[in-house]
Tab-separated table of C-alpha atoms in Angstrom:
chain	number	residue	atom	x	y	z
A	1	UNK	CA	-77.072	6.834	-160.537
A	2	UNK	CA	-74.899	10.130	-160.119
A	3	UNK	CA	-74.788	12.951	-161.900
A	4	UNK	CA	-71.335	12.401	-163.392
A	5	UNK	CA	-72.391	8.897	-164.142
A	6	UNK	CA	-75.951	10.566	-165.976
A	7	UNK	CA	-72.941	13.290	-167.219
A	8	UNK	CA	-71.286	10.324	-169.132
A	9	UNK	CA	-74.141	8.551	-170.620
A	10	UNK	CA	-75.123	12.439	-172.155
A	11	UNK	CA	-71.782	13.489	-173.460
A	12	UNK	CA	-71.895	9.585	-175.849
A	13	UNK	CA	-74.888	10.978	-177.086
A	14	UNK	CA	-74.053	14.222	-178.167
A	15	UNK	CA	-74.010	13.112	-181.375
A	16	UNK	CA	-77.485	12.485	-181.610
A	17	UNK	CA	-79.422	16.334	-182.178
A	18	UNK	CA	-82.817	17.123	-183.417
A	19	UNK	CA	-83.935	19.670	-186.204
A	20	UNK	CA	-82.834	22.832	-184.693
A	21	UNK	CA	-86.074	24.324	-183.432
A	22	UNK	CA	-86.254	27.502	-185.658
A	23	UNK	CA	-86.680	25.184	-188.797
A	24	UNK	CA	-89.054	23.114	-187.437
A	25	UNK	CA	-91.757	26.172	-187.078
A	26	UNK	CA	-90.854	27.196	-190.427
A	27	UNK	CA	-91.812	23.698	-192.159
A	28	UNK	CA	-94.779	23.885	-189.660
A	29	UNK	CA	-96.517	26.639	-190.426
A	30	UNK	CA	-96.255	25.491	-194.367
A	31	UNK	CA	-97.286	22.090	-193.524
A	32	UNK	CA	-100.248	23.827	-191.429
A	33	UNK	CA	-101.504	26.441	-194.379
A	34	UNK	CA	-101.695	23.413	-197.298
A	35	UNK	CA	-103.390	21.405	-195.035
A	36	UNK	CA	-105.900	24.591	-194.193
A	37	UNK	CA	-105.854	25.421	-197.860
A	38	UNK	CA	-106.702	22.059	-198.759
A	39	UNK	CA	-109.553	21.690	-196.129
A	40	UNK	CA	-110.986	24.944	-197.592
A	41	UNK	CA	-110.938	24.355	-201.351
A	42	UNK	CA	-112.470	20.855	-201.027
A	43	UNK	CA	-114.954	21.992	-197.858
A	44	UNK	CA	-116.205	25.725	-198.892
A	45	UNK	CA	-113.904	27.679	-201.830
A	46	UNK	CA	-113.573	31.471	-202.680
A	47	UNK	CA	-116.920	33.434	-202.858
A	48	UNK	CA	-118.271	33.289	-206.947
A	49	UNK	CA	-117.615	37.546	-207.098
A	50	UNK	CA	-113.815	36.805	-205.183
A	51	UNK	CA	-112.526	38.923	-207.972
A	52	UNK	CA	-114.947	41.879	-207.769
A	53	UNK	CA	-114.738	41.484	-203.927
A	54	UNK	CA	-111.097	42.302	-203.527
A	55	UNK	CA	-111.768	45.961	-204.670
A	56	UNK	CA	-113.776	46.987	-201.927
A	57	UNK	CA	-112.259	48.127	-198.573
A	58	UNK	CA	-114.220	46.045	-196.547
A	59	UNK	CA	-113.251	42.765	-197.980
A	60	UNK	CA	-109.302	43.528	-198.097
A	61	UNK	CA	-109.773	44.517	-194.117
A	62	UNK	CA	-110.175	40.634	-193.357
A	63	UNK	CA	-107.342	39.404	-194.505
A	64	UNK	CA	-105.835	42.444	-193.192
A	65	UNK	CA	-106.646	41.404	-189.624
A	66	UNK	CA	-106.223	37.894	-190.168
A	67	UNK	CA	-102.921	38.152	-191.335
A	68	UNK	CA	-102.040	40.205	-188.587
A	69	UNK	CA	-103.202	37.948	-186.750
A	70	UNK	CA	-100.930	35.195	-187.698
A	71	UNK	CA	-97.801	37.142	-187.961
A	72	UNK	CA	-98.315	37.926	-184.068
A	73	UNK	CA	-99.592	34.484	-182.897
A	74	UNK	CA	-96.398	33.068	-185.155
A	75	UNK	CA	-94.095	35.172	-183.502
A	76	UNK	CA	-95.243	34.395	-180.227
A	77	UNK	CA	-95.581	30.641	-180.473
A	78	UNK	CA	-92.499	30.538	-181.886
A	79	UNK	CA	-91.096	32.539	-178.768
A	80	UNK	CA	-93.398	30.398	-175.959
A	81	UNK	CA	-91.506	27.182	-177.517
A	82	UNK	CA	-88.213	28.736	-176.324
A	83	UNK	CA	-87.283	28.378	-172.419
A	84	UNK	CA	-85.851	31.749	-170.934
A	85	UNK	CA	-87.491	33.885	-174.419
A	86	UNK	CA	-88.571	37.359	-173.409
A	87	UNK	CA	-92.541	36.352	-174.002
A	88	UNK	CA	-94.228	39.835	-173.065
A	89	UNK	CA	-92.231	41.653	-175.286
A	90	UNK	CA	-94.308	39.706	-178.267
A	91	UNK	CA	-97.458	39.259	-176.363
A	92	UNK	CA	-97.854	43.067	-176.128
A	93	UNK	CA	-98.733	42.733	-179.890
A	94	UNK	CA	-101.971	41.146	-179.528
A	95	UNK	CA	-103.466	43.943	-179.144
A	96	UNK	CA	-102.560	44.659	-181.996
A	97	UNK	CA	-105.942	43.051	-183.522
A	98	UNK	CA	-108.436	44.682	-180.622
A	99	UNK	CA	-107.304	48.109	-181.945
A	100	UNK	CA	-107.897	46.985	-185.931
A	101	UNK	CA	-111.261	45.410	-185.334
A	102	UNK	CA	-112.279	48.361	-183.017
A	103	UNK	CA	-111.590	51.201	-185.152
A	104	UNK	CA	-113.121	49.965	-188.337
A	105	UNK	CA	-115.975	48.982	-186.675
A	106	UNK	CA	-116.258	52.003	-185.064
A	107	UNK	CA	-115.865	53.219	-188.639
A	108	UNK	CA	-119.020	50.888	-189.547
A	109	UNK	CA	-121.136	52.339	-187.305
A	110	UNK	CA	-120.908	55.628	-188.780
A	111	UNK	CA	-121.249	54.286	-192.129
A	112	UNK	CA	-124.198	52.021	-191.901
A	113	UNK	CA	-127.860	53.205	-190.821
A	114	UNK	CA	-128.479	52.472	-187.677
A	115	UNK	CA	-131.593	49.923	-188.501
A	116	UNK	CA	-129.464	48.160	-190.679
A	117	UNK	CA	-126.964	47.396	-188.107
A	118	UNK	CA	-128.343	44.276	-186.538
A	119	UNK	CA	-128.873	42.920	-190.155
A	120	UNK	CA	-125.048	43.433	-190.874
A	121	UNK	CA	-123.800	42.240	-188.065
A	122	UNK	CA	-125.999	39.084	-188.115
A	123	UNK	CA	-125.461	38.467	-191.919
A	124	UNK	CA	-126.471	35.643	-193.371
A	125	UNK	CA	-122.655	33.037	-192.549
A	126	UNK	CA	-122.867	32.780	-188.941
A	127	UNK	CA	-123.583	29.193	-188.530
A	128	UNK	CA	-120.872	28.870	-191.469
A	129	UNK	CA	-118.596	30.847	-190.320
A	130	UNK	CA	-118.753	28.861	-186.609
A	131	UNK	CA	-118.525	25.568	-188.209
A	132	UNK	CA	-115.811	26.236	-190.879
A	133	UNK	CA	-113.328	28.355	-189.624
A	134	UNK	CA	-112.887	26.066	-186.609
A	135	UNK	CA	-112.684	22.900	-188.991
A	136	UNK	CA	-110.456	24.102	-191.645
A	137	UNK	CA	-108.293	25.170	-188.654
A	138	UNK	CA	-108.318	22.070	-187.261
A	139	UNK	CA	-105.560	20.006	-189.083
A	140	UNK	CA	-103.309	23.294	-188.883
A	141	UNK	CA	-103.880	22.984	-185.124
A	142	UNK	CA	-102.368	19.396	-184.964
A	143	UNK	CA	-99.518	20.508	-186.842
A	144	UNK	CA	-98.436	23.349	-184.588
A	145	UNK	CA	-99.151	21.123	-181.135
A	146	UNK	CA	-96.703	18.380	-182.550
A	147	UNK	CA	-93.930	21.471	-183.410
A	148	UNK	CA	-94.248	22.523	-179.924
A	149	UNK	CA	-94.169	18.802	-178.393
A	150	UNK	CA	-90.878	19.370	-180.364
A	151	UNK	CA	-89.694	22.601	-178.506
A	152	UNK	CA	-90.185	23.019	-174.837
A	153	UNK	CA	-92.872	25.010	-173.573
A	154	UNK	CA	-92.763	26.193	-169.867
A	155	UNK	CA	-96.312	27.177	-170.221
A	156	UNK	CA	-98.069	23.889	-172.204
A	157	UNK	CA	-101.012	25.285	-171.434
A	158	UNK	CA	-100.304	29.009	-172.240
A	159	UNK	CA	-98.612	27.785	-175.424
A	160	UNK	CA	-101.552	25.844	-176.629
A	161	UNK	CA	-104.330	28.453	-176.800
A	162	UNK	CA	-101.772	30.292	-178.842
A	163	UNK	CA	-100.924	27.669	-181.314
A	164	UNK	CA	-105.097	27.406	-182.236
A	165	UNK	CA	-104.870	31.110	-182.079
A	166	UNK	CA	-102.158	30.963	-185.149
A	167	UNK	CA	-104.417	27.977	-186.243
A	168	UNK	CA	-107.544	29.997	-185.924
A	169	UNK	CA	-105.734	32.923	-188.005
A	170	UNK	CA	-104.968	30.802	-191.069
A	171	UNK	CA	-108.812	29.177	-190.972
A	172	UNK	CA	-109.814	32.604	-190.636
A	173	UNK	CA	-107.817	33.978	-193.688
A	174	UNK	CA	-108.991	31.167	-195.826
A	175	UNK	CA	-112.778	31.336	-194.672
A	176	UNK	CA	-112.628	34.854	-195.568
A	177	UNK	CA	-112.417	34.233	-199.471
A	178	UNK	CA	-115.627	32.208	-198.923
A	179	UNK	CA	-117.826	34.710	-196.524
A	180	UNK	CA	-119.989	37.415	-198.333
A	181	UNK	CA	-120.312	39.045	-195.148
A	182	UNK	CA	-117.605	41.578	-195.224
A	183	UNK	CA	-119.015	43.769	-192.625
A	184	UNK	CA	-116.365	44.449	-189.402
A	185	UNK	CA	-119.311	43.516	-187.173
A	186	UNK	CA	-119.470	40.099	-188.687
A	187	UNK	CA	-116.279	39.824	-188.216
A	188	UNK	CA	-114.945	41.057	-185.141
A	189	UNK	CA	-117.925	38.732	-183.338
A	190	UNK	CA	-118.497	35.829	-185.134
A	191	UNK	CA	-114.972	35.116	-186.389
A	192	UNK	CA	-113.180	36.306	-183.025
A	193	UNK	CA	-115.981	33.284	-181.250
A	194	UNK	CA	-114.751	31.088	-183.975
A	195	UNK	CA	-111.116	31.092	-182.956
A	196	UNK	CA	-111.959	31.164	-179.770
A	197	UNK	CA	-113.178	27.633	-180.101
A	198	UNK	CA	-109.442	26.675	-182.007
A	199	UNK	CA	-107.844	28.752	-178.732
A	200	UNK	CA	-110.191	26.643	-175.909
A	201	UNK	CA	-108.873	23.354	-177.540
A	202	UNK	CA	-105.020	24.401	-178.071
A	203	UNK	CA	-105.083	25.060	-174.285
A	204	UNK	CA	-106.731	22.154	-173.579
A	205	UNK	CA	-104.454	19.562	-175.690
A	206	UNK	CA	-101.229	21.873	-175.389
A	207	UNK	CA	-101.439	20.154	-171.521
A	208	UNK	CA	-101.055	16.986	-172.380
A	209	UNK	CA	-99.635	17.000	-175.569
A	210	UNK	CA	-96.495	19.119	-174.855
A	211	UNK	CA	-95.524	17.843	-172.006
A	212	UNK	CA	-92.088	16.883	-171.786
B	1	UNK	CA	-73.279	34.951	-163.036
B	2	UNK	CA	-70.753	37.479	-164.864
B	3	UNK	CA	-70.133	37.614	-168.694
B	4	UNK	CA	-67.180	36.016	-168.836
B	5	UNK	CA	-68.314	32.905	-167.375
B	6	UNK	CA	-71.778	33.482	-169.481
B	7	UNK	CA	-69.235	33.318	-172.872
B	8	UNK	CA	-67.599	30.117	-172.050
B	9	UNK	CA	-70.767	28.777	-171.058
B	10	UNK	CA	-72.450	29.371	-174.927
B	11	UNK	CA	-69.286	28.507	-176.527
B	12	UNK	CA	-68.930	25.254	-174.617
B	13	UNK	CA	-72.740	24.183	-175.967
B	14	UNK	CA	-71.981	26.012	-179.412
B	15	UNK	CA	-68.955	23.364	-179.323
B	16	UNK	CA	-71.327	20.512	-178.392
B	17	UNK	CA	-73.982	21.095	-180.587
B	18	UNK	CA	-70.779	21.434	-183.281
B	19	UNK	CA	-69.996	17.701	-181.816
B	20	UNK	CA	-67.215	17.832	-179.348
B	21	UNK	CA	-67.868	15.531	-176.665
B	22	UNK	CA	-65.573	16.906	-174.109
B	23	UNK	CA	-67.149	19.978	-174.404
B	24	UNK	CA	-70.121	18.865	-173.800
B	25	UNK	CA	-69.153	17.303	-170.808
B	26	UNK	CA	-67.556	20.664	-169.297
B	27	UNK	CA	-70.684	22.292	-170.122
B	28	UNK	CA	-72.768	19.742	-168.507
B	29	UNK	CA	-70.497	19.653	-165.534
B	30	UNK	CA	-70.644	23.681	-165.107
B	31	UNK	CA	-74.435	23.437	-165.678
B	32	UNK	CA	-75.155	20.857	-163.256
B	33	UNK	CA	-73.203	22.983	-160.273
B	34	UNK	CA	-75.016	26.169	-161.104
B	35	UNK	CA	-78.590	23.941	-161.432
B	36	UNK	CA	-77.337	22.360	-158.113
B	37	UNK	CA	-76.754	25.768	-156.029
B	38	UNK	CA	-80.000	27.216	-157.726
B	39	UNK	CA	-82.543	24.222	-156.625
B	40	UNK	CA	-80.675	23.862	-153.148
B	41	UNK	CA	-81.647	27.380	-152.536
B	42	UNK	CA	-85.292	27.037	-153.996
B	43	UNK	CA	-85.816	23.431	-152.049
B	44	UNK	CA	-86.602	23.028	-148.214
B	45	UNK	CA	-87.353	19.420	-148.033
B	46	UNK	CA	-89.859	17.471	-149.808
B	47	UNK	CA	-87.769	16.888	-152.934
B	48	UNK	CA	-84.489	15.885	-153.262
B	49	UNK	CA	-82.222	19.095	-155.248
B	50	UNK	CA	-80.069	16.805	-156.984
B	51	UNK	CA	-83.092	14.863	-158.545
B	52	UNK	CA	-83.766	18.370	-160.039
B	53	UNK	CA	-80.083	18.624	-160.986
B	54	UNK	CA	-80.421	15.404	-162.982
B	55	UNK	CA	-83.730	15.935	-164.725
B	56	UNK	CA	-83.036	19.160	-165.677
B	57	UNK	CA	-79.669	17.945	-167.663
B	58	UNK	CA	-81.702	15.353	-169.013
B	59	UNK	CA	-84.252	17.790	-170.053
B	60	UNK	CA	-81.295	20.296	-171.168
B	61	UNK	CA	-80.131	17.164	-173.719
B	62	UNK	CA	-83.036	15.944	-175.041
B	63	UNK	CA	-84.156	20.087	-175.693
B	64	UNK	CA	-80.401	21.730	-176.758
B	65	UNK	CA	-82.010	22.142	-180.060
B	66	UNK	CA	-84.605	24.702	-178.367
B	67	UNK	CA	-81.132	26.712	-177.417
B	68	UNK	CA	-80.846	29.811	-179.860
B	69	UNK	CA	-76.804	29.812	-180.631
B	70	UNK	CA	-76.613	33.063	-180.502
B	71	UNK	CA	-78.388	33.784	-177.439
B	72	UNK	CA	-77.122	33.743	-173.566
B	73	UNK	CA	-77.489	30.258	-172.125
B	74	UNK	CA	-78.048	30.694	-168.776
B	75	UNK	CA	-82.028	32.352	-169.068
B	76	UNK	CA	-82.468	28.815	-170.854
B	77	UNK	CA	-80.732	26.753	-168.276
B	78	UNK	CA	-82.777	28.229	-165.727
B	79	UNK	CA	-85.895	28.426	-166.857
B	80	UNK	CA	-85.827	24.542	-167.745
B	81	UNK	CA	-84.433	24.041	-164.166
B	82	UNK	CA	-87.320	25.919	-163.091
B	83	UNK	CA	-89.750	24.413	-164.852
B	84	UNK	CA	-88.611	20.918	-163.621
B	85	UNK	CA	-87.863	22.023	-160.002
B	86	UNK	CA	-92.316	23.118	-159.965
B	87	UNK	CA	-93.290	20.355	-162.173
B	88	UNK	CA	-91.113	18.026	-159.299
B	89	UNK	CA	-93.323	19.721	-156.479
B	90	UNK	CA	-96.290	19.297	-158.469
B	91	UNK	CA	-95.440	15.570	-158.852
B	92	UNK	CA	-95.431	14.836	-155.312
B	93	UNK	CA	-98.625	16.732	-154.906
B	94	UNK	CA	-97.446	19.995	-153.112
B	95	UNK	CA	-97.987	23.754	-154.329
B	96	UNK	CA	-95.140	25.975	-154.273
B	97	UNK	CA	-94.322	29.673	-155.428
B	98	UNK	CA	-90.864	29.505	-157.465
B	99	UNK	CA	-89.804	33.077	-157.366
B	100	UNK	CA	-88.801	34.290	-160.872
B	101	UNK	CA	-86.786	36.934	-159.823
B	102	UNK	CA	-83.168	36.749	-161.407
B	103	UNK	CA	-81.114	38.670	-158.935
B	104	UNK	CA	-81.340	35.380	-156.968
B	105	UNK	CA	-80.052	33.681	-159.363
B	106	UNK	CA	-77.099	35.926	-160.284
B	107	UNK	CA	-75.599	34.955	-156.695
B	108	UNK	CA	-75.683	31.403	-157.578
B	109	UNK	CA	-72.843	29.604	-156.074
B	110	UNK	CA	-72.148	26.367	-158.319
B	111	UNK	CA	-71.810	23.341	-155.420
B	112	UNK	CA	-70.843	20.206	-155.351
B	113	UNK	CA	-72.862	16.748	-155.207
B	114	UNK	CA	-73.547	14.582	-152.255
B	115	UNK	CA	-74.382	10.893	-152.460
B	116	UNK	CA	-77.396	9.487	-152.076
B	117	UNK	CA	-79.855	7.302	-153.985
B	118	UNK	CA	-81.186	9.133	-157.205
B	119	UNK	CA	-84.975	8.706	-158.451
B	120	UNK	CA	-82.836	8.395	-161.964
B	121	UNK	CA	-81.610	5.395	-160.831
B	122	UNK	CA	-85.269	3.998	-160.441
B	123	UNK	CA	-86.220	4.770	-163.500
B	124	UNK	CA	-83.764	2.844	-165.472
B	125	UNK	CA	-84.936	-0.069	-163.892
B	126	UNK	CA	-88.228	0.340	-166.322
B	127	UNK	CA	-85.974	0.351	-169.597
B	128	UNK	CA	-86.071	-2.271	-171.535
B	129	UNK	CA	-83.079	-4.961	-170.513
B	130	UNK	CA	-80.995	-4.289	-174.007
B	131	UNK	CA	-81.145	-0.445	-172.970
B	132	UNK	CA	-80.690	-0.657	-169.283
B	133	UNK	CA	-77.215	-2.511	-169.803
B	134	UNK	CA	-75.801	-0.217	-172.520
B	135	UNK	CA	-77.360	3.024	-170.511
B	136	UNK	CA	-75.397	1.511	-167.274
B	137	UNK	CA	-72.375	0.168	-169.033
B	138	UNK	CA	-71.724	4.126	-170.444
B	139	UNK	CA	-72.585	6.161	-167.538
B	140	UNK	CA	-71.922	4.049	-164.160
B	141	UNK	CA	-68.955	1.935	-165.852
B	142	UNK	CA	-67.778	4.527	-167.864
B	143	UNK	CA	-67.187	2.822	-170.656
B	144	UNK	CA	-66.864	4.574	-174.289
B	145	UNK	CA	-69.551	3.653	-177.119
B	146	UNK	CA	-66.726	1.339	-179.076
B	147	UNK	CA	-65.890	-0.375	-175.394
B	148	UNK	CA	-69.690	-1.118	-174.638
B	149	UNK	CA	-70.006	-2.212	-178.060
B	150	UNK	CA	-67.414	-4.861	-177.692
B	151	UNK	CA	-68.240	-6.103	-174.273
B	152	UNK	CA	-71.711	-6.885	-175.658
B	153	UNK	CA	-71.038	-7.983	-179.058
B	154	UNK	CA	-73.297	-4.729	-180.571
B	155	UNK	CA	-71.838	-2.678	-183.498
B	156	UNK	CA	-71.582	1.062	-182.433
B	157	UNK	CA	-74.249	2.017	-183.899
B	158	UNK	CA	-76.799	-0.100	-181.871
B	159	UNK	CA	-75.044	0.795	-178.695
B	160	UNK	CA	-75.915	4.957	-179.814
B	161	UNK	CA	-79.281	4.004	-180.794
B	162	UNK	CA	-80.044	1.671	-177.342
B	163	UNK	CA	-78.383	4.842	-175.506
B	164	UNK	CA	-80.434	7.402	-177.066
B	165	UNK	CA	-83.605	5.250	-176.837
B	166	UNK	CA	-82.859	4.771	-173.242
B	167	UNK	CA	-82.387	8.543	-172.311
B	168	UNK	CA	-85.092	8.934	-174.446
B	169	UNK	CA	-87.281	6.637	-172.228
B	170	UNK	CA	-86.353	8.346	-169.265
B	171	UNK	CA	-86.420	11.971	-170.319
B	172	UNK	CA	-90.660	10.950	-171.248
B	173	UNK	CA	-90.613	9.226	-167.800
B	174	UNK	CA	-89.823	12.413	-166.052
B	175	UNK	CA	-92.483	14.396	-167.890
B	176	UNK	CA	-94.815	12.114	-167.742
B	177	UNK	CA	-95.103	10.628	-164.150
């Protein structure tokens, strides 16, 4: 076949589009937080004290870092599903979360006595935290992989960690109403491990699943 | 490639995406000469450039709702065309560098085809039959969608769904093999 005979058979099809790719993130990433939401009210719920919690500092700084979190790995997920977007220009907002989680728990380790430390930052969730945040994130990750099968990644791969990144964010937001352990030392380790799990198997299915 | 020709280039696909066939066509047709001059430059041996030409307009159709309609068009042509010109090498088992610089790409010189027997063309044989005759009726015949409908007793709309399916087919063929 030539190209003005492949030319031909595209032009009768024009008619035929797809969702425009900026509303398909948008319905994903609502799609993705009921399905977290739901995974987390029937798996774990909010902590008993939720309401007393959400006066103290330490408690509002995970969903401060969590949210960030998402907003970034949104952005750029949203931008990796584009061929020909300016990518680094996003990326360069990861860091974004490093410089939170550093400085408060800097901040922590002035605050807390040092032979307390080790207790805080083992707490009492960590097996929780590793087993939840990864499985309410879970459905959220299938949603995002089957929005980018939808756009075209140049970088499957690249594009996958991020999407369990975003998933890991909203697990992470969610699992934080449920964790007593407020400390930053909790969380900059055990949830950061958490989505790193979420992040390992984006990359891994983002190969084969957005291939296209 | 300057801004003028950049313009006509978005407001060709703008006028596709609105539905205007004939635009899309002159938008394909620019797109597959400036594809064409980039993966002719990018190629020595091994694959053939204007199997890149034709999988990347493939890919370009099946993925015009990825284009932003109010961004430039030509970062998105070529970074599909890229992408399919190393996932082509990495097909046939070879590793290559694809520059990304753009200043190549600004010289671009949009060429013309020569003949010669198109991996496309092997990959319609795996359609099913009802697909491979509408698919070859529209682009090798070129018949319209209300002629092909009439020369095989189909109503129009079958013929546009057996078309898309086929294309379809072979878009997923490209990626996955």
């Amino acid at each position: 076949m030539q190209t003005n005979d492949l030319i031909n058979a595209l032009r009768a099809d024009a008619a035929k589009q797809a969702m425009p790719l900026g509303y398909s993130w948008w319905i994903a990433i609502v799609a993705a937080t009921i399905i977290a939401a739901g995974a987390f009210f029937i798996l774990i719920g909010p902590r008993p004290d939720f309401t007393v919690a959400a006066h103290t500092p330490r408690f509002l700084f995970k969903f401060i870092v969590t949210l960030a979190l998402v907003v970034v790995a949104f952005a750029l997920l949203r931008v990796l599903s584009r061929p020909g977007s300016d990518v680094r220009h996003v990326a360069y907002w990861l860091v974004l979360m490093p410089i939170l989680l550093g400085t408060a728990v800097a901040a922590e380790l002035f605050a807390v006595p040092s032979d307390q430390l080790v207790t805080v930052w083992w707490g009492s969730n960590v097996y929780v935290c590793l087993t939840f945040i990864p499985l309410i994130g879970l459905g959220a990750l299938a949603v995002f992989l089957a929005a980018l099968r939808h756009g075209a990644p140049t970088r499957p791969r690249l594009a996958g960690a991020v999407a369990g990144l975003l998933a890991g964010g909203i697990a992470a937001t969610f699992y934080a109403a449920h964790c007593t352990d407020d400390s930053p030392l909790f969380v900059a380790t055990w949830y950061s491990i958490a989505i790193a799990g979420l992040v390992a198997l984006g990359a891994i299915c983002g190969r084969r699943v957005a291939r296209w | 490639m300057n801004g003028d020709a950049e313009n006509e280039l978005a407001t060709l696909l703008r006028a596709a995406i609105a539905g205007d066939e004939r635009a899309y066509a002159e938008f394909l047709g620019r797109t597959a000469a400036i594809v064409r001059g980039f993966a002719r430059r990018k190629i020595q041996g091994g694959v053939d450039p204007e199997d890149i030409v034709q999988e990347t307009l493939l890919a370009l159709h099946m993925k015009r709702h990825t284009w932003k309609t109010d961004a430039p068009v030509s970062p998105w042509v070529y970074a599909i065309a890229r992408f399919k010109l190393i996932d082509a090498f990495r097909k046939r088992g070879r590793h290559v560098e694809v520059e990304i610089g753009e200043i190549a790409e600004t010289v671009a010189q949009p060429e013309a085809e020569t003949v010669s027997d198109r991996e496309i063309g092997r990959v319609l044989d795996g359609l099913t039959a009802g697909q491979r005759s509408v698919v070859a009726a529209i682009s090798i015949e070129g018949r319209s969608i209300g002629e092909t409908a009439a020369k095989f007793g189909m109503t129009e709309t079958a013929v546009r769904v057996a078309l898309h399916r086929g294309l379809r087919s072979i878009a997923k063929k490209f990626g996955r093999s």
